[in-house]
XYZ file of C-alpha atoms in Angstrom:
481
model
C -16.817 -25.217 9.163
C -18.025 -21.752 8.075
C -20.854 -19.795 9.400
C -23.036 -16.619 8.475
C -25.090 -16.167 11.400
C -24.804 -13.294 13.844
C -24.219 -16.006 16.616
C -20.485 -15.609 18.193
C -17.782 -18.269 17.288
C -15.686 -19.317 20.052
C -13.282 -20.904 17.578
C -9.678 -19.889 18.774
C -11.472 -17.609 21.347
C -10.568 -17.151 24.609
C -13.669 -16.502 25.724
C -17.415 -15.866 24.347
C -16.817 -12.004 24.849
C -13.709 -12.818 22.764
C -15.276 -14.385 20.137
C -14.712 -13.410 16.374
C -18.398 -12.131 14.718
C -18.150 -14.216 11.961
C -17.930 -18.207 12.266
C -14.405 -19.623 10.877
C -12.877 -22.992 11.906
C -9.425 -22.215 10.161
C -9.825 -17.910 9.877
C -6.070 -18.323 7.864
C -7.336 -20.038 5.146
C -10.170 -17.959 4.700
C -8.177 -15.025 4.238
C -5.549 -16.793 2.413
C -6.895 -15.973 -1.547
C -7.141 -12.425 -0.176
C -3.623 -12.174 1.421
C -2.426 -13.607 -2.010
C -4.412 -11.368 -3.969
C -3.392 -8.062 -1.551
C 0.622 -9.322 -1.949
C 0.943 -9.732 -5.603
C -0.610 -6.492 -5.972
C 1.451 -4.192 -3.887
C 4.498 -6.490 -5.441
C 3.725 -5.394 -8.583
C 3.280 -2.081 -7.667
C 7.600 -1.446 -6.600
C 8.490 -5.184 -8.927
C 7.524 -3.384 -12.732
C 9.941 -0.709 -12.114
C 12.886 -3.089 -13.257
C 11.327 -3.958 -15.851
C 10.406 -0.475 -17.534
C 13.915 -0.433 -19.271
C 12.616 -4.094 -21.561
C 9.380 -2.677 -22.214
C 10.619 0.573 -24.013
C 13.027 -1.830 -26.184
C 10.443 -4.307 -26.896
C 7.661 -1.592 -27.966
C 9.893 1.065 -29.377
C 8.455 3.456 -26.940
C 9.916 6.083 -24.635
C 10.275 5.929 -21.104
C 8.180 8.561 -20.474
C 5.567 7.117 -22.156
C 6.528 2.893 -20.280
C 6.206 4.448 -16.892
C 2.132 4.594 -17.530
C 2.191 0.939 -16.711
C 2.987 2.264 -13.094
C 1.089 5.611 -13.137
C -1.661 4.282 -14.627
C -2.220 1.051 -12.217
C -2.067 3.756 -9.047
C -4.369 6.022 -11.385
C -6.952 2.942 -11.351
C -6.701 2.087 -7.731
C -7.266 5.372 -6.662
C -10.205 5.162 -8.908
C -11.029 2.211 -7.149
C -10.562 1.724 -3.608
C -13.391 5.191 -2.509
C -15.814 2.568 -3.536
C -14.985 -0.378 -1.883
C -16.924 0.493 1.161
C -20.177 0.919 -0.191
C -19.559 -2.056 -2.971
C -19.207 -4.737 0.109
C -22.700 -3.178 1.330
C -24.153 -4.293 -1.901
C -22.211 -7.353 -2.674
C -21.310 -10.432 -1.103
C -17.451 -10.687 0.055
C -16.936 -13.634 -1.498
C -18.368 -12.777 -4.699
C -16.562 -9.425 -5.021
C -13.454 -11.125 -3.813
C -13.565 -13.575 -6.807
C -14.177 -10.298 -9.156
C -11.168 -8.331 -7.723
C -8.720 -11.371 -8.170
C -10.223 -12.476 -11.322
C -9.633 -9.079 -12.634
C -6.435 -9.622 -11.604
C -5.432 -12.498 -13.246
C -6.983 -11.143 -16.465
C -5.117 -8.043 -16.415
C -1.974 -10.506 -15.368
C -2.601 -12.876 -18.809
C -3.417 -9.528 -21.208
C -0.282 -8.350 -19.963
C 1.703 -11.370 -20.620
C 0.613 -12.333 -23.877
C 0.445 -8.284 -25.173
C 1.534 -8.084 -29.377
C 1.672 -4.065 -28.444
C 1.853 -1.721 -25.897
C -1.568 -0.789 -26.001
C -2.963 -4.532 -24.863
C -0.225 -4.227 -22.439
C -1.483 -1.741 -20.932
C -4.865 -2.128 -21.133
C -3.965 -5.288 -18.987
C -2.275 -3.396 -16.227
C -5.434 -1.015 -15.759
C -7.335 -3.945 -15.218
C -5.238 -5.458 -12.561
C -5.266 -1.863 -10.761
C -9.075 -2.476 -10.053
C -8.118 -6.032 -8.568
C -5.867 -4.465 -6.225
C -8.292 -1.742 -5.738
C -10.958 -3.956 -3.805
C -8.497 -6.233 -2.336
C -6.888 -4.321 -0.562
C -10.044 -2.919 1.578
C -11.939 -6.385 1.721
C -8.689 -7.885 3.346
C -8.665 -5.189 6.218
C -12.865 -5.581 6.627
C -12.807 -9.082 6.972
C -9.829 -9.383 9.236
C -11.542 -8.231 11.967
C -14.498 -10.186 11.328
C -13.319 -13.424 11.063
C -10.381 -13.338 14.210
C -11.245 -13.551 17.814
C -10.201 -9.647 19.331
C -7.050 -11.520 21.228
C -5.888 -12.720 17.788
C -6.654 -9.323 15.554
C -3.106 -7.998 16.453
C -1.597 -10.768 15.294
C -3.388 -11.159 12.431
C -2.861 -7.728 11.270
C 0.891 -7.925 11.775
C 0.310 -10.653 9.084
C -1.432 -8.175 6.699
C 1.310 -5.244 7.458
C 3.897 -7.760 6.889
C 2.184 -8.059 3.289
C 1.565 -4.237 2.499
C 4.898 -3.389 3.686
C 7.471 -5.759 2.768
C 5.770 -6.804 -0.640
C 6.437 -3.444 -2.359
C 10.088 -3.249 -0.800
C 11.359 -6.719 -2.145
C 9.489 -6.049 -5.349
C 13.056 -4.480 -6.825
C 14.887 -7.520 -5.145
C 13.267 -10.538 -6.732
C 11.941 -8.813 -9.918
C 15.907 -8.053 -10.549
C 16.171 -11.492 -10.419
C 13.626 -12.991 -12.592
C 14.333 -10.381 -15.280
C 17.774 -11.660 -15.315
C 16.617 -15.140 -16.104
C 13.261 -14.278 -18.144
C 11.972 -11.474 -20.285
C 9.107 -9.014 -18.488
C 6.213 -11.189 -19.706
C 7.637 -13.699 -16.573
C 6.642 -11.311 -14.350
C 2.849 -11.105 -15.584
C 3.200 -15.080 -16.114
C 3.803 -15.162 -12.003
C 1.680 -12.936 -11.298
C -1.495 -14.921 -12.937
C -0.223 -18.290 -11.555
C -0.139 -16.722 -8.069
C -3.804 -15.319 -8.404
C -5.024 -18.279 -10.032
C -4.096 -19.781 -6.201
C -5.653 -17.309 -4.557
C -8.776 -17.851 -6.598
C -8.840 -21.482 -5.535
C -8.774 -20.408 -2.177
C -11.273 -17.530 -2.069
C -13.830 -20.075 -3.641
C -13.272 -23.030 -1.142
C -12.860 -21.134 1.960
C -13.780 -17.361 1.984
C -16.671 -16.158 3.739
C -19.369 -13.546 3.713
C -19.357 -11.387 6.903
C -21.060 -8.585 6.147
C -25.067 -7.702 6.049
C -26.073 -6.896 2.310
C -27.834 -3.091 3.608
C -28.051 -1.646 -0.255
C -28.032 2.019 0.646
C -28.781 4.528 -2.115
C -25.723 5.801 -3.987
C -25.195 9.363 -4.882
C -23.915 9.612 -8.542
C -22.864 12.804 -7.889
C -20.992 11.767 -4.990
C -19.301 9.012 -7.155
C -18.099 11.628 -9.845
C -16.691 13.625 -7.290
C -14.746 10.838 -5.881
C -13.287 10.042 -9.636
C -12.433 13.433 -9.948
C -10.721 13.824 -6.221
C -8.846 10.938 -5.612
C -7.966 10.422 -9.648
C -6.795 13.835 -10.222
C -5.107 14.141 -7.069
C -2.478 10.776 -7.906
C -2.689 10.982 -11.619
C -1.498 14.915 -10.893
C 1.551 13.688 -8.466
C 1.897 10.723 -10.850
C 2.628 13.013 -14.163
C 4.922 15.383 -12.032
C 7.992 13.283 -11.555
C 7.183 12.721 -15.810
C 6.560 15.809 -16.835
C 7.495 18.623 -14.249
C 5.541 20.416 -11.441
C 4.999 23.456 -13.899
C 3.229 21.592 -16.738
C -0.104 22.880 -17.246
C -1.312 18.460 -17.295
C -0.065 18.333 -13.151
C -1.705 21.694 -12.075
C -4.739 21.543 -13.933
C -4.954 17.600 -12.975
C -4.159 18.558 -8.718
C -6.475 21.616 -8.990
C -9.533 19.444 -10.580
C -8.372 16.570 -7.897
C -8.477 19.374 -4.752
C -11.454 20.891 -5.739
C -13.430 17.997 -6.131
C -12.088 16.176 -2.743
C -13.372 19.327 -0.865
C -16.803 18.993 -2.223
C -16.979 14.896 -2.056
C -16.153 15.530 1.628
C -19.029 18.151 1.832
C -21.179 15.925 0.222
C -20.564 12.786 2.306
C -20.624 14.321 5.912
C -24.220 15.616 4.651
C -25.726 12.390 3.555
C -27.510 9.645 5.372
C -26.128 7.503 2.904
C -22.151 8.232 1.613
C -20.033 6.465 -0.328
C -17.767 6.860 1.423
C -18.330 7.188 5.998
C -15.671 10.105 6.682
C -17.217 10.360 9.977
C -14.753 7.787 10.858
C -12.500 11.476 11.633
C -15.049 12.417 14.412
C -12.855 9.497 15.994
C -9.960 10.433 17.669
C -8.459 7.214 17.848
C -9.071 6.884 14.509
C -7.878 9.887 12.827
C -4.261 9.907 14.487
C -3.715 6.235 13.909
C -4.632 6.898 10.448
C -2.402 9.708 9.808
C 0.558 7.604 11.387
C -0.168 4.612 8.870
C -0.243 7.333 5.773
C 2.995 8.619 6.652
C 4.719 5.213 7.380
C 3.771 3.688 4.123
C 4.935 7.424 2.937
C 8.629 6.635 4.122
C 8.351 3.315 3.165
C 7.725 3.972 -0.527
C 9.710 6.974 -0.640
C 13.138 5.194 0.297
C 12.213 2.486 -1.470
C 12.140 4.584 -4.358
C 15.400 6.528 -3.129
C 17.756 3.722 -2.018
C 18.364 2.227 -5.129
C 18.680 5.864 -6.645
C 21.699 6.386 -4.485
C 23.390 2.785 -5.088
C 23.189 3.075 -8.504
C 24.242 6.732 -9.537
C 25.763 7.932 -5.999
C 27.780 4.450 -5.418
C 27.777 3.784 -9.326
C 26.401 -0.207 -8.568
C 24.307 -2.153 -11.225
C 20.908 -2.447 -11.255
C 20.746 -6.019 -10.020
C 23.080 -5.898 -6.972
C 21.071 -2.002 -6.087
C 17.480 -4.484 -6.080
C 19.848 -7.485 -4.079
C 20.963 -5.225 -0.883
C 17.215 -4.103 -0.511
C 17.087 -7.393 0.693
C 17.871 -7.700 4.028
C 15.571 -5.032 4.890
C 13.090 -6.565 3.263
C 13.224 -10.112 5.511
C 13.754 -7.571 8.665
C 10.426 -5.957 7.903
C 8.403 -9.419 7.464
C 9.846 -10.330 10.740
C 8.611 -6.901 12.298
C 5.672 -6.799 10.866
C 4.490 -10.423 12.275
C 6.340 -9.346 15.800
C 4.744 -6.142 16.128
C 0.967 -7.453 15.406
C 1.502 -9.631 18.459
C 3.491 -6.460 20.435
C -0.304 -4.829 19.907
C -2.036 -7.474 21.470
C 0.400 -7.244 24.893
C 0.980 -3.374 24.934
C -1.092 -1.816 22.874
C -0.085 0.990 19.868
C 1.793 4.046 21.669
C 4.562 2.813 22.935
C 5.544 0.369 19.257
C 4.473 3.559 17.318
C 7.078 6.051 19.223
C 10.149 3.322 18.920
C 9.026 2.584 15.628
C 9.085 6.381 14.359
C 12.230 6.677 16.374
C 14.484 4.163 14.750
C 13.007 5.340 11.389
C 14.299 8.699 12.342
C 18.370 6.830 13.088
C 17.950 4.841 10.069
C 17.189 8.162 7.974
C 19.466 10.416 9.649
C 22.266 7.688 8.821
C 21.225 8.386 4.961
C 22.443 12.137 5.502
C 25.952 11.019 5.809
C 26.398 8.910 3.432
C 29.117 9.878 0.313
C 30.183 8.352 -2.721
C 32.470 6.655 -0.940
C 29.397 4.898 1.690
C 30.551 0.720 2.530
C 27.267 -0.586 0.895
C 26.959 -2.482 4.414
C 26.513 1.249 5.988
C 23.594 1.532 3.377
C 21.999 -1.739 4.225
C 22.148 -1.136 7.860
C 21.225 2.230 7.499
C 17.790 0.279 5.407
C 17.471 -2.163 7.754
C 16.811 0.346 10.480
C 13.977 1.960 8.314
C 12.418 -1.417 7.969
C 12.715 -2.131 11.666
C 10.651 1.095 12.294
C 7.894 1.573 9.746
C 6.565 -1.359 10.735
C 7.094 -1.412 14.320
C 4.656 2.329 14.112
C 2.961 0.898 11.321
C 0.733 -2.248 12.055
C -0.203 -1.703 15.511
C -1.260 1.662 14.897
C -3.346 -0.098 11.471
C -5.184 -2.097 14.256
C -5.816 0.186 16.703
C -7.180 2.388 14.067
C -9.836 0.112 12.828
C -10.523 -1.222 16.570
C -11.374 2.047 17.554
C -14.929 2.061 14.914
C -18.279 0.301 15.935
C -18.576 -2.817 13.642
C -20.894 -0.911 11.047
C -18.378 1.416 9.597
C -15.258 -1.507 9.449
C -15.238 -1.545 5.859
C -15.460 2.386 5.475
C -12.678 2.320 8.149
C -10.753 0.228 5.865
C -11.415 1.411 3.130
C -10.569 5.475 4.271
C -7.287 3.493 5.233
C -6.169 2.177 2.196
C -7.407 5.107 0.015
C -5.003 7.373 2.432
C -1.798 4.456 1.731
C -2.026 4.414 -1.947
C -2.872 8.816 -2.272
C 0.189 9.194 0.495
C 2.653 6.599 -1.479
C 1.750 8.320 -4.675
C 2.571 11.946 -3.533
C 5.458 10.860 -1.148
C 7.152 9.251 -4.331
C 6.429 12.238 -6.050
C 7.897 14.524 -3.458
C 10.788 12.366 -2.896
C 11.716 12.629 -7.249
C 11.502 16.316 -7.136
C 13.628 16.722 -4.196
C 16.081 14.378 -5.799
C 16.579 16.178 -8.827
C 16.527 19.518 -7.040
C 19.267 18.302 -5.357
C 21.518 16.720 -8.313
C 20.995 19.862 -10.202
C 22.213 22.314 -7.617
C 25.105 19.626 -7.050
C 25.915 19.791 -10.927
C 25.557 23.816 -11.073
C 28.070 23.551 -8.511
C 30.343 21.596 -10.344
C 30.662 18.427 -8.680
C 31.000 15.119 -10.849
C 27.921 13.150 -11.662
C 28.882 11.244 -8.666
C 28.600 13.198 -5.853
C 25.704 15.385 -7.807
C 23.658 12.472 -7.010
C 24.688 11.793 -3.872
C 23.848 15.559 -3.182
C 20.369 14.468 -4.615
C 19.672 11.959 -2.617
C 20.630 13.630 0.714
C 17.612 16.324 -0.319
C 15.349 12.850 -0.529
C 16.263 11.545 2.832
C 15.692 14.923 4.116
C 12.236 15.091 3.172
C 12.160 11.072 4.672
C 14.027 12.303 7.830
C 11.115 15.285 8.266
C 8.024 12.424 7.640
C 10.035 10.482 10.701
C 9.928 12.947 12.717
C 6.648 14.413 12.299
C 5.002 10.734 12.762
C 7.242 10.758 15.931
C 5.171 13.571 17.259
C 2.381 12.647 16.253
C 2.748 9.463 18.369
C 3.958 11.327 21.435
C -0.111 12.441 21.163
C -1.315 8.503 21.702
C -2.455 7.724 24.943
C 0.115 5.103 26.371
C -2.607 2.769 26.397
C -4.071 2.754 23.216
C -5.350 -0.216 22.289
């Protein structure tokens, strides 16, 4: 039994106070097409990386010129997500739900069946705006369609999926490359949407009043430029080198624009984006804590199997395999410390959470070409105990802090912040590791322990995120919530 009306649902409430605002017998199943949707979409964010090495065989193309499928999906969903907030103001969830996935699984089948590069492509831009409005629309509705005792819970479920589905992207994408060719992986990912579409159309509701507010063109070709140029700059760096005149001219244009959007949107009755959500304390510090867990999160991820392969000289497939553990640790945290919100609130998870992640990247300091690979995956595992520990309570107690109205700017301003931060953290995180392996091959070490060098200047720029979200946290009040 679904509902529209403004009347509180005591389904799975504790009390009418504690009712959820939006009327949902089963609340699971009517975010289950978007929890599909918002998984295979961060999967495929980490899971096409394998699979860059096949592409630039099977085109005749040059890696430089494959790694656009990744660039140029995060291009898009920058593109994307600034307007999700004022898109669910004019359209109906459902409806724009069914877009985003459908897109999705479009993009997926283009993909698959691609004769050239070009089509392929072409497909992965359109999946980027699928993930684009996902994401957003499955942090809005959340809190519309759970009773307030069940919200933590429920958004240790959704941290569980932004988390862990990027870090065992490597894992099981090693493995179905090993069986199949790349087009498997677009093959899945269409399947998995076409489930989610099922869902979305039999179960997903429509929280939100339909306002229409006016929308500033200008305002909209300021956000393109801002949030595009700012991750298309970082994006081309790690390709093309911080001193090409394509990354500054792209992160100047991007800079520029972002301080005028924000000028622009604090001074209209009607923005595209609400950044008043940063008049709110709460808000803004909970915020910054998410943006530099998924930050760490994406930039060992991207470090890890850096190390294994050229540091510890391990293939490709066993580098993605002992990702693993940490992976199945951070689903488990992630559910655990949803519920942890509901008892204690966010301080006290977010201070052990940034505190372990500080251990688990100090342990990366030490390690040699001569690291036990079970010292790296504990050393992992200890990251993925602590991003998420910090990370989804401190999602929750973000978007709990803002009156109902501006829940879908909330999470919108969210996501937008993840997928900026992960872009520019990964970017960061390349530089530092070829910074490193070239002053460790000036020096004359082998190629070895050059990389190992490398990677110690990567975790160092991990161990300093740690820490600073540590800090950060010490600022929550203890009873957050």
């Amino acid at each position: 039994m679904t509902s529209n009306s403004a009347s509180a649902c005591t389904w799975g409430a504790a009390s009418a106070q504690d009712a959820a605002r939006a009327c949902v017998e089963r609340p699971h199943l009517a975010m289950m097409g978007l929890y599909l949707g918002g998984f295979i979409g961060l999967f495929s964010e980490s899971a096409l990386n394998v699979a860059l090495p096949q592409l630039t065989k099977v085109f005749g193309i040059t890696a430089s010129l494959a790694q656009w499928m990744v660039v140029g999906y995060m291009l898009v969903i920058g593109l994307v997500l600034p307007f999700a907030g004022i898109l669910m103001k004019w359209f109906r969830t459902r409806s724009l739900t069914l877009f985003a996935i459908g897109a999705f699984f479009v993009g997926s089948l283009m993909s698959a069946l691609a004769p050239s590069f070009g089509v392929a492509l072409s497909g992965r831009l359109i999946q980027g705006i699928g993930t684009g409005l996902v994401l957003p629309i499955m942090f809005a509705v959340v809190l519309e369609v759970f009773p307030a005792s069940q919200i933590g819970g429920a958004m240790g479920l959704m941290s569980l999926i932004i988390m862990s589905a990027p870090a065992i992207g490597p894992s099981l994408s090693g493995v179905i490359l090993g069986y199949f060719s790349w087009r498997a992986l677009f093959f899945i990912f269409a399947v998995i949407t076409a489930v989610g579409l099922v869902f979305t159309a039999h179960y997903l509701v429509s929280p939100f009043e339909l306002t229409r507010p006016p929308v500033d063109a200008a305002s909209c070709v300021l956000s393109c430029l801002g949030f595009g140029g700012v991750v298309l700059g970082f994006g081309l760096s790690s390709l093309l080198g911080w001193g090409s005149p394509a990354v500054i001219g792209s992160l100047v244009v991007g800079v520029v624009a972002l301080v005028v959007y924000s000028r622009r949107q604090l001074a209209s009755d009607s923005p595209v984006l609400n950044l008043r959500a940063f008049s709110n304390k709460r808000f803004r510090v909970s915020a910054t804590l998410v943006m530099i867990s998924f930050g760490i999160t994406l930039a060992a991820m991207y470090l890890i199997p850096q190390f294994a392969q050229n540091g510890l000289g391990l293939t490709a497939t066993l580098s993605g395999l002992l990702m693993l553990p940490g992976g199945i640790v951070n689903a488990g945290v992630s559910l655990w410390s949803g519920k942890l919100y509901d008892r204690v609130g966010a301080a006290g998870p977010a201070r052990c959470g940034f505190a372990i992640s500080c251990i688990g990247a100090a342990l990366m300091l030490f390690t040699s070409t001569d690291t036990p690979i079970v010292y790296l995956i504990a050393a992992h595992v200890l990251l993925m105990v602590g991003v998420p520990l910090a990370m989804s309570p401190c999602s929750t107690n973000g978007l709990s802090a803002l009156p109902e109205e501006m829940n879908a700017d909330g999470s919108t301003i969210l996501n937008t912040m993840e997928q900026v931060c992960g872009a520019v953290c990964t970017a960061v995180a390349t530089g530092m590791l070829s910074a490193g392996d070239a002053v460790g091959t000036s020096a004359g070490l082998d190629t070895c322990a050059a990389a190992t060098m490398g990677s110690h200047y990567g975790f160092t720029f991990v161990l300093i995120l740690a820490v600073i979200g540590l800090l950060l946290s010490l600022g929550m009040r203890k009873a957050s919530r």
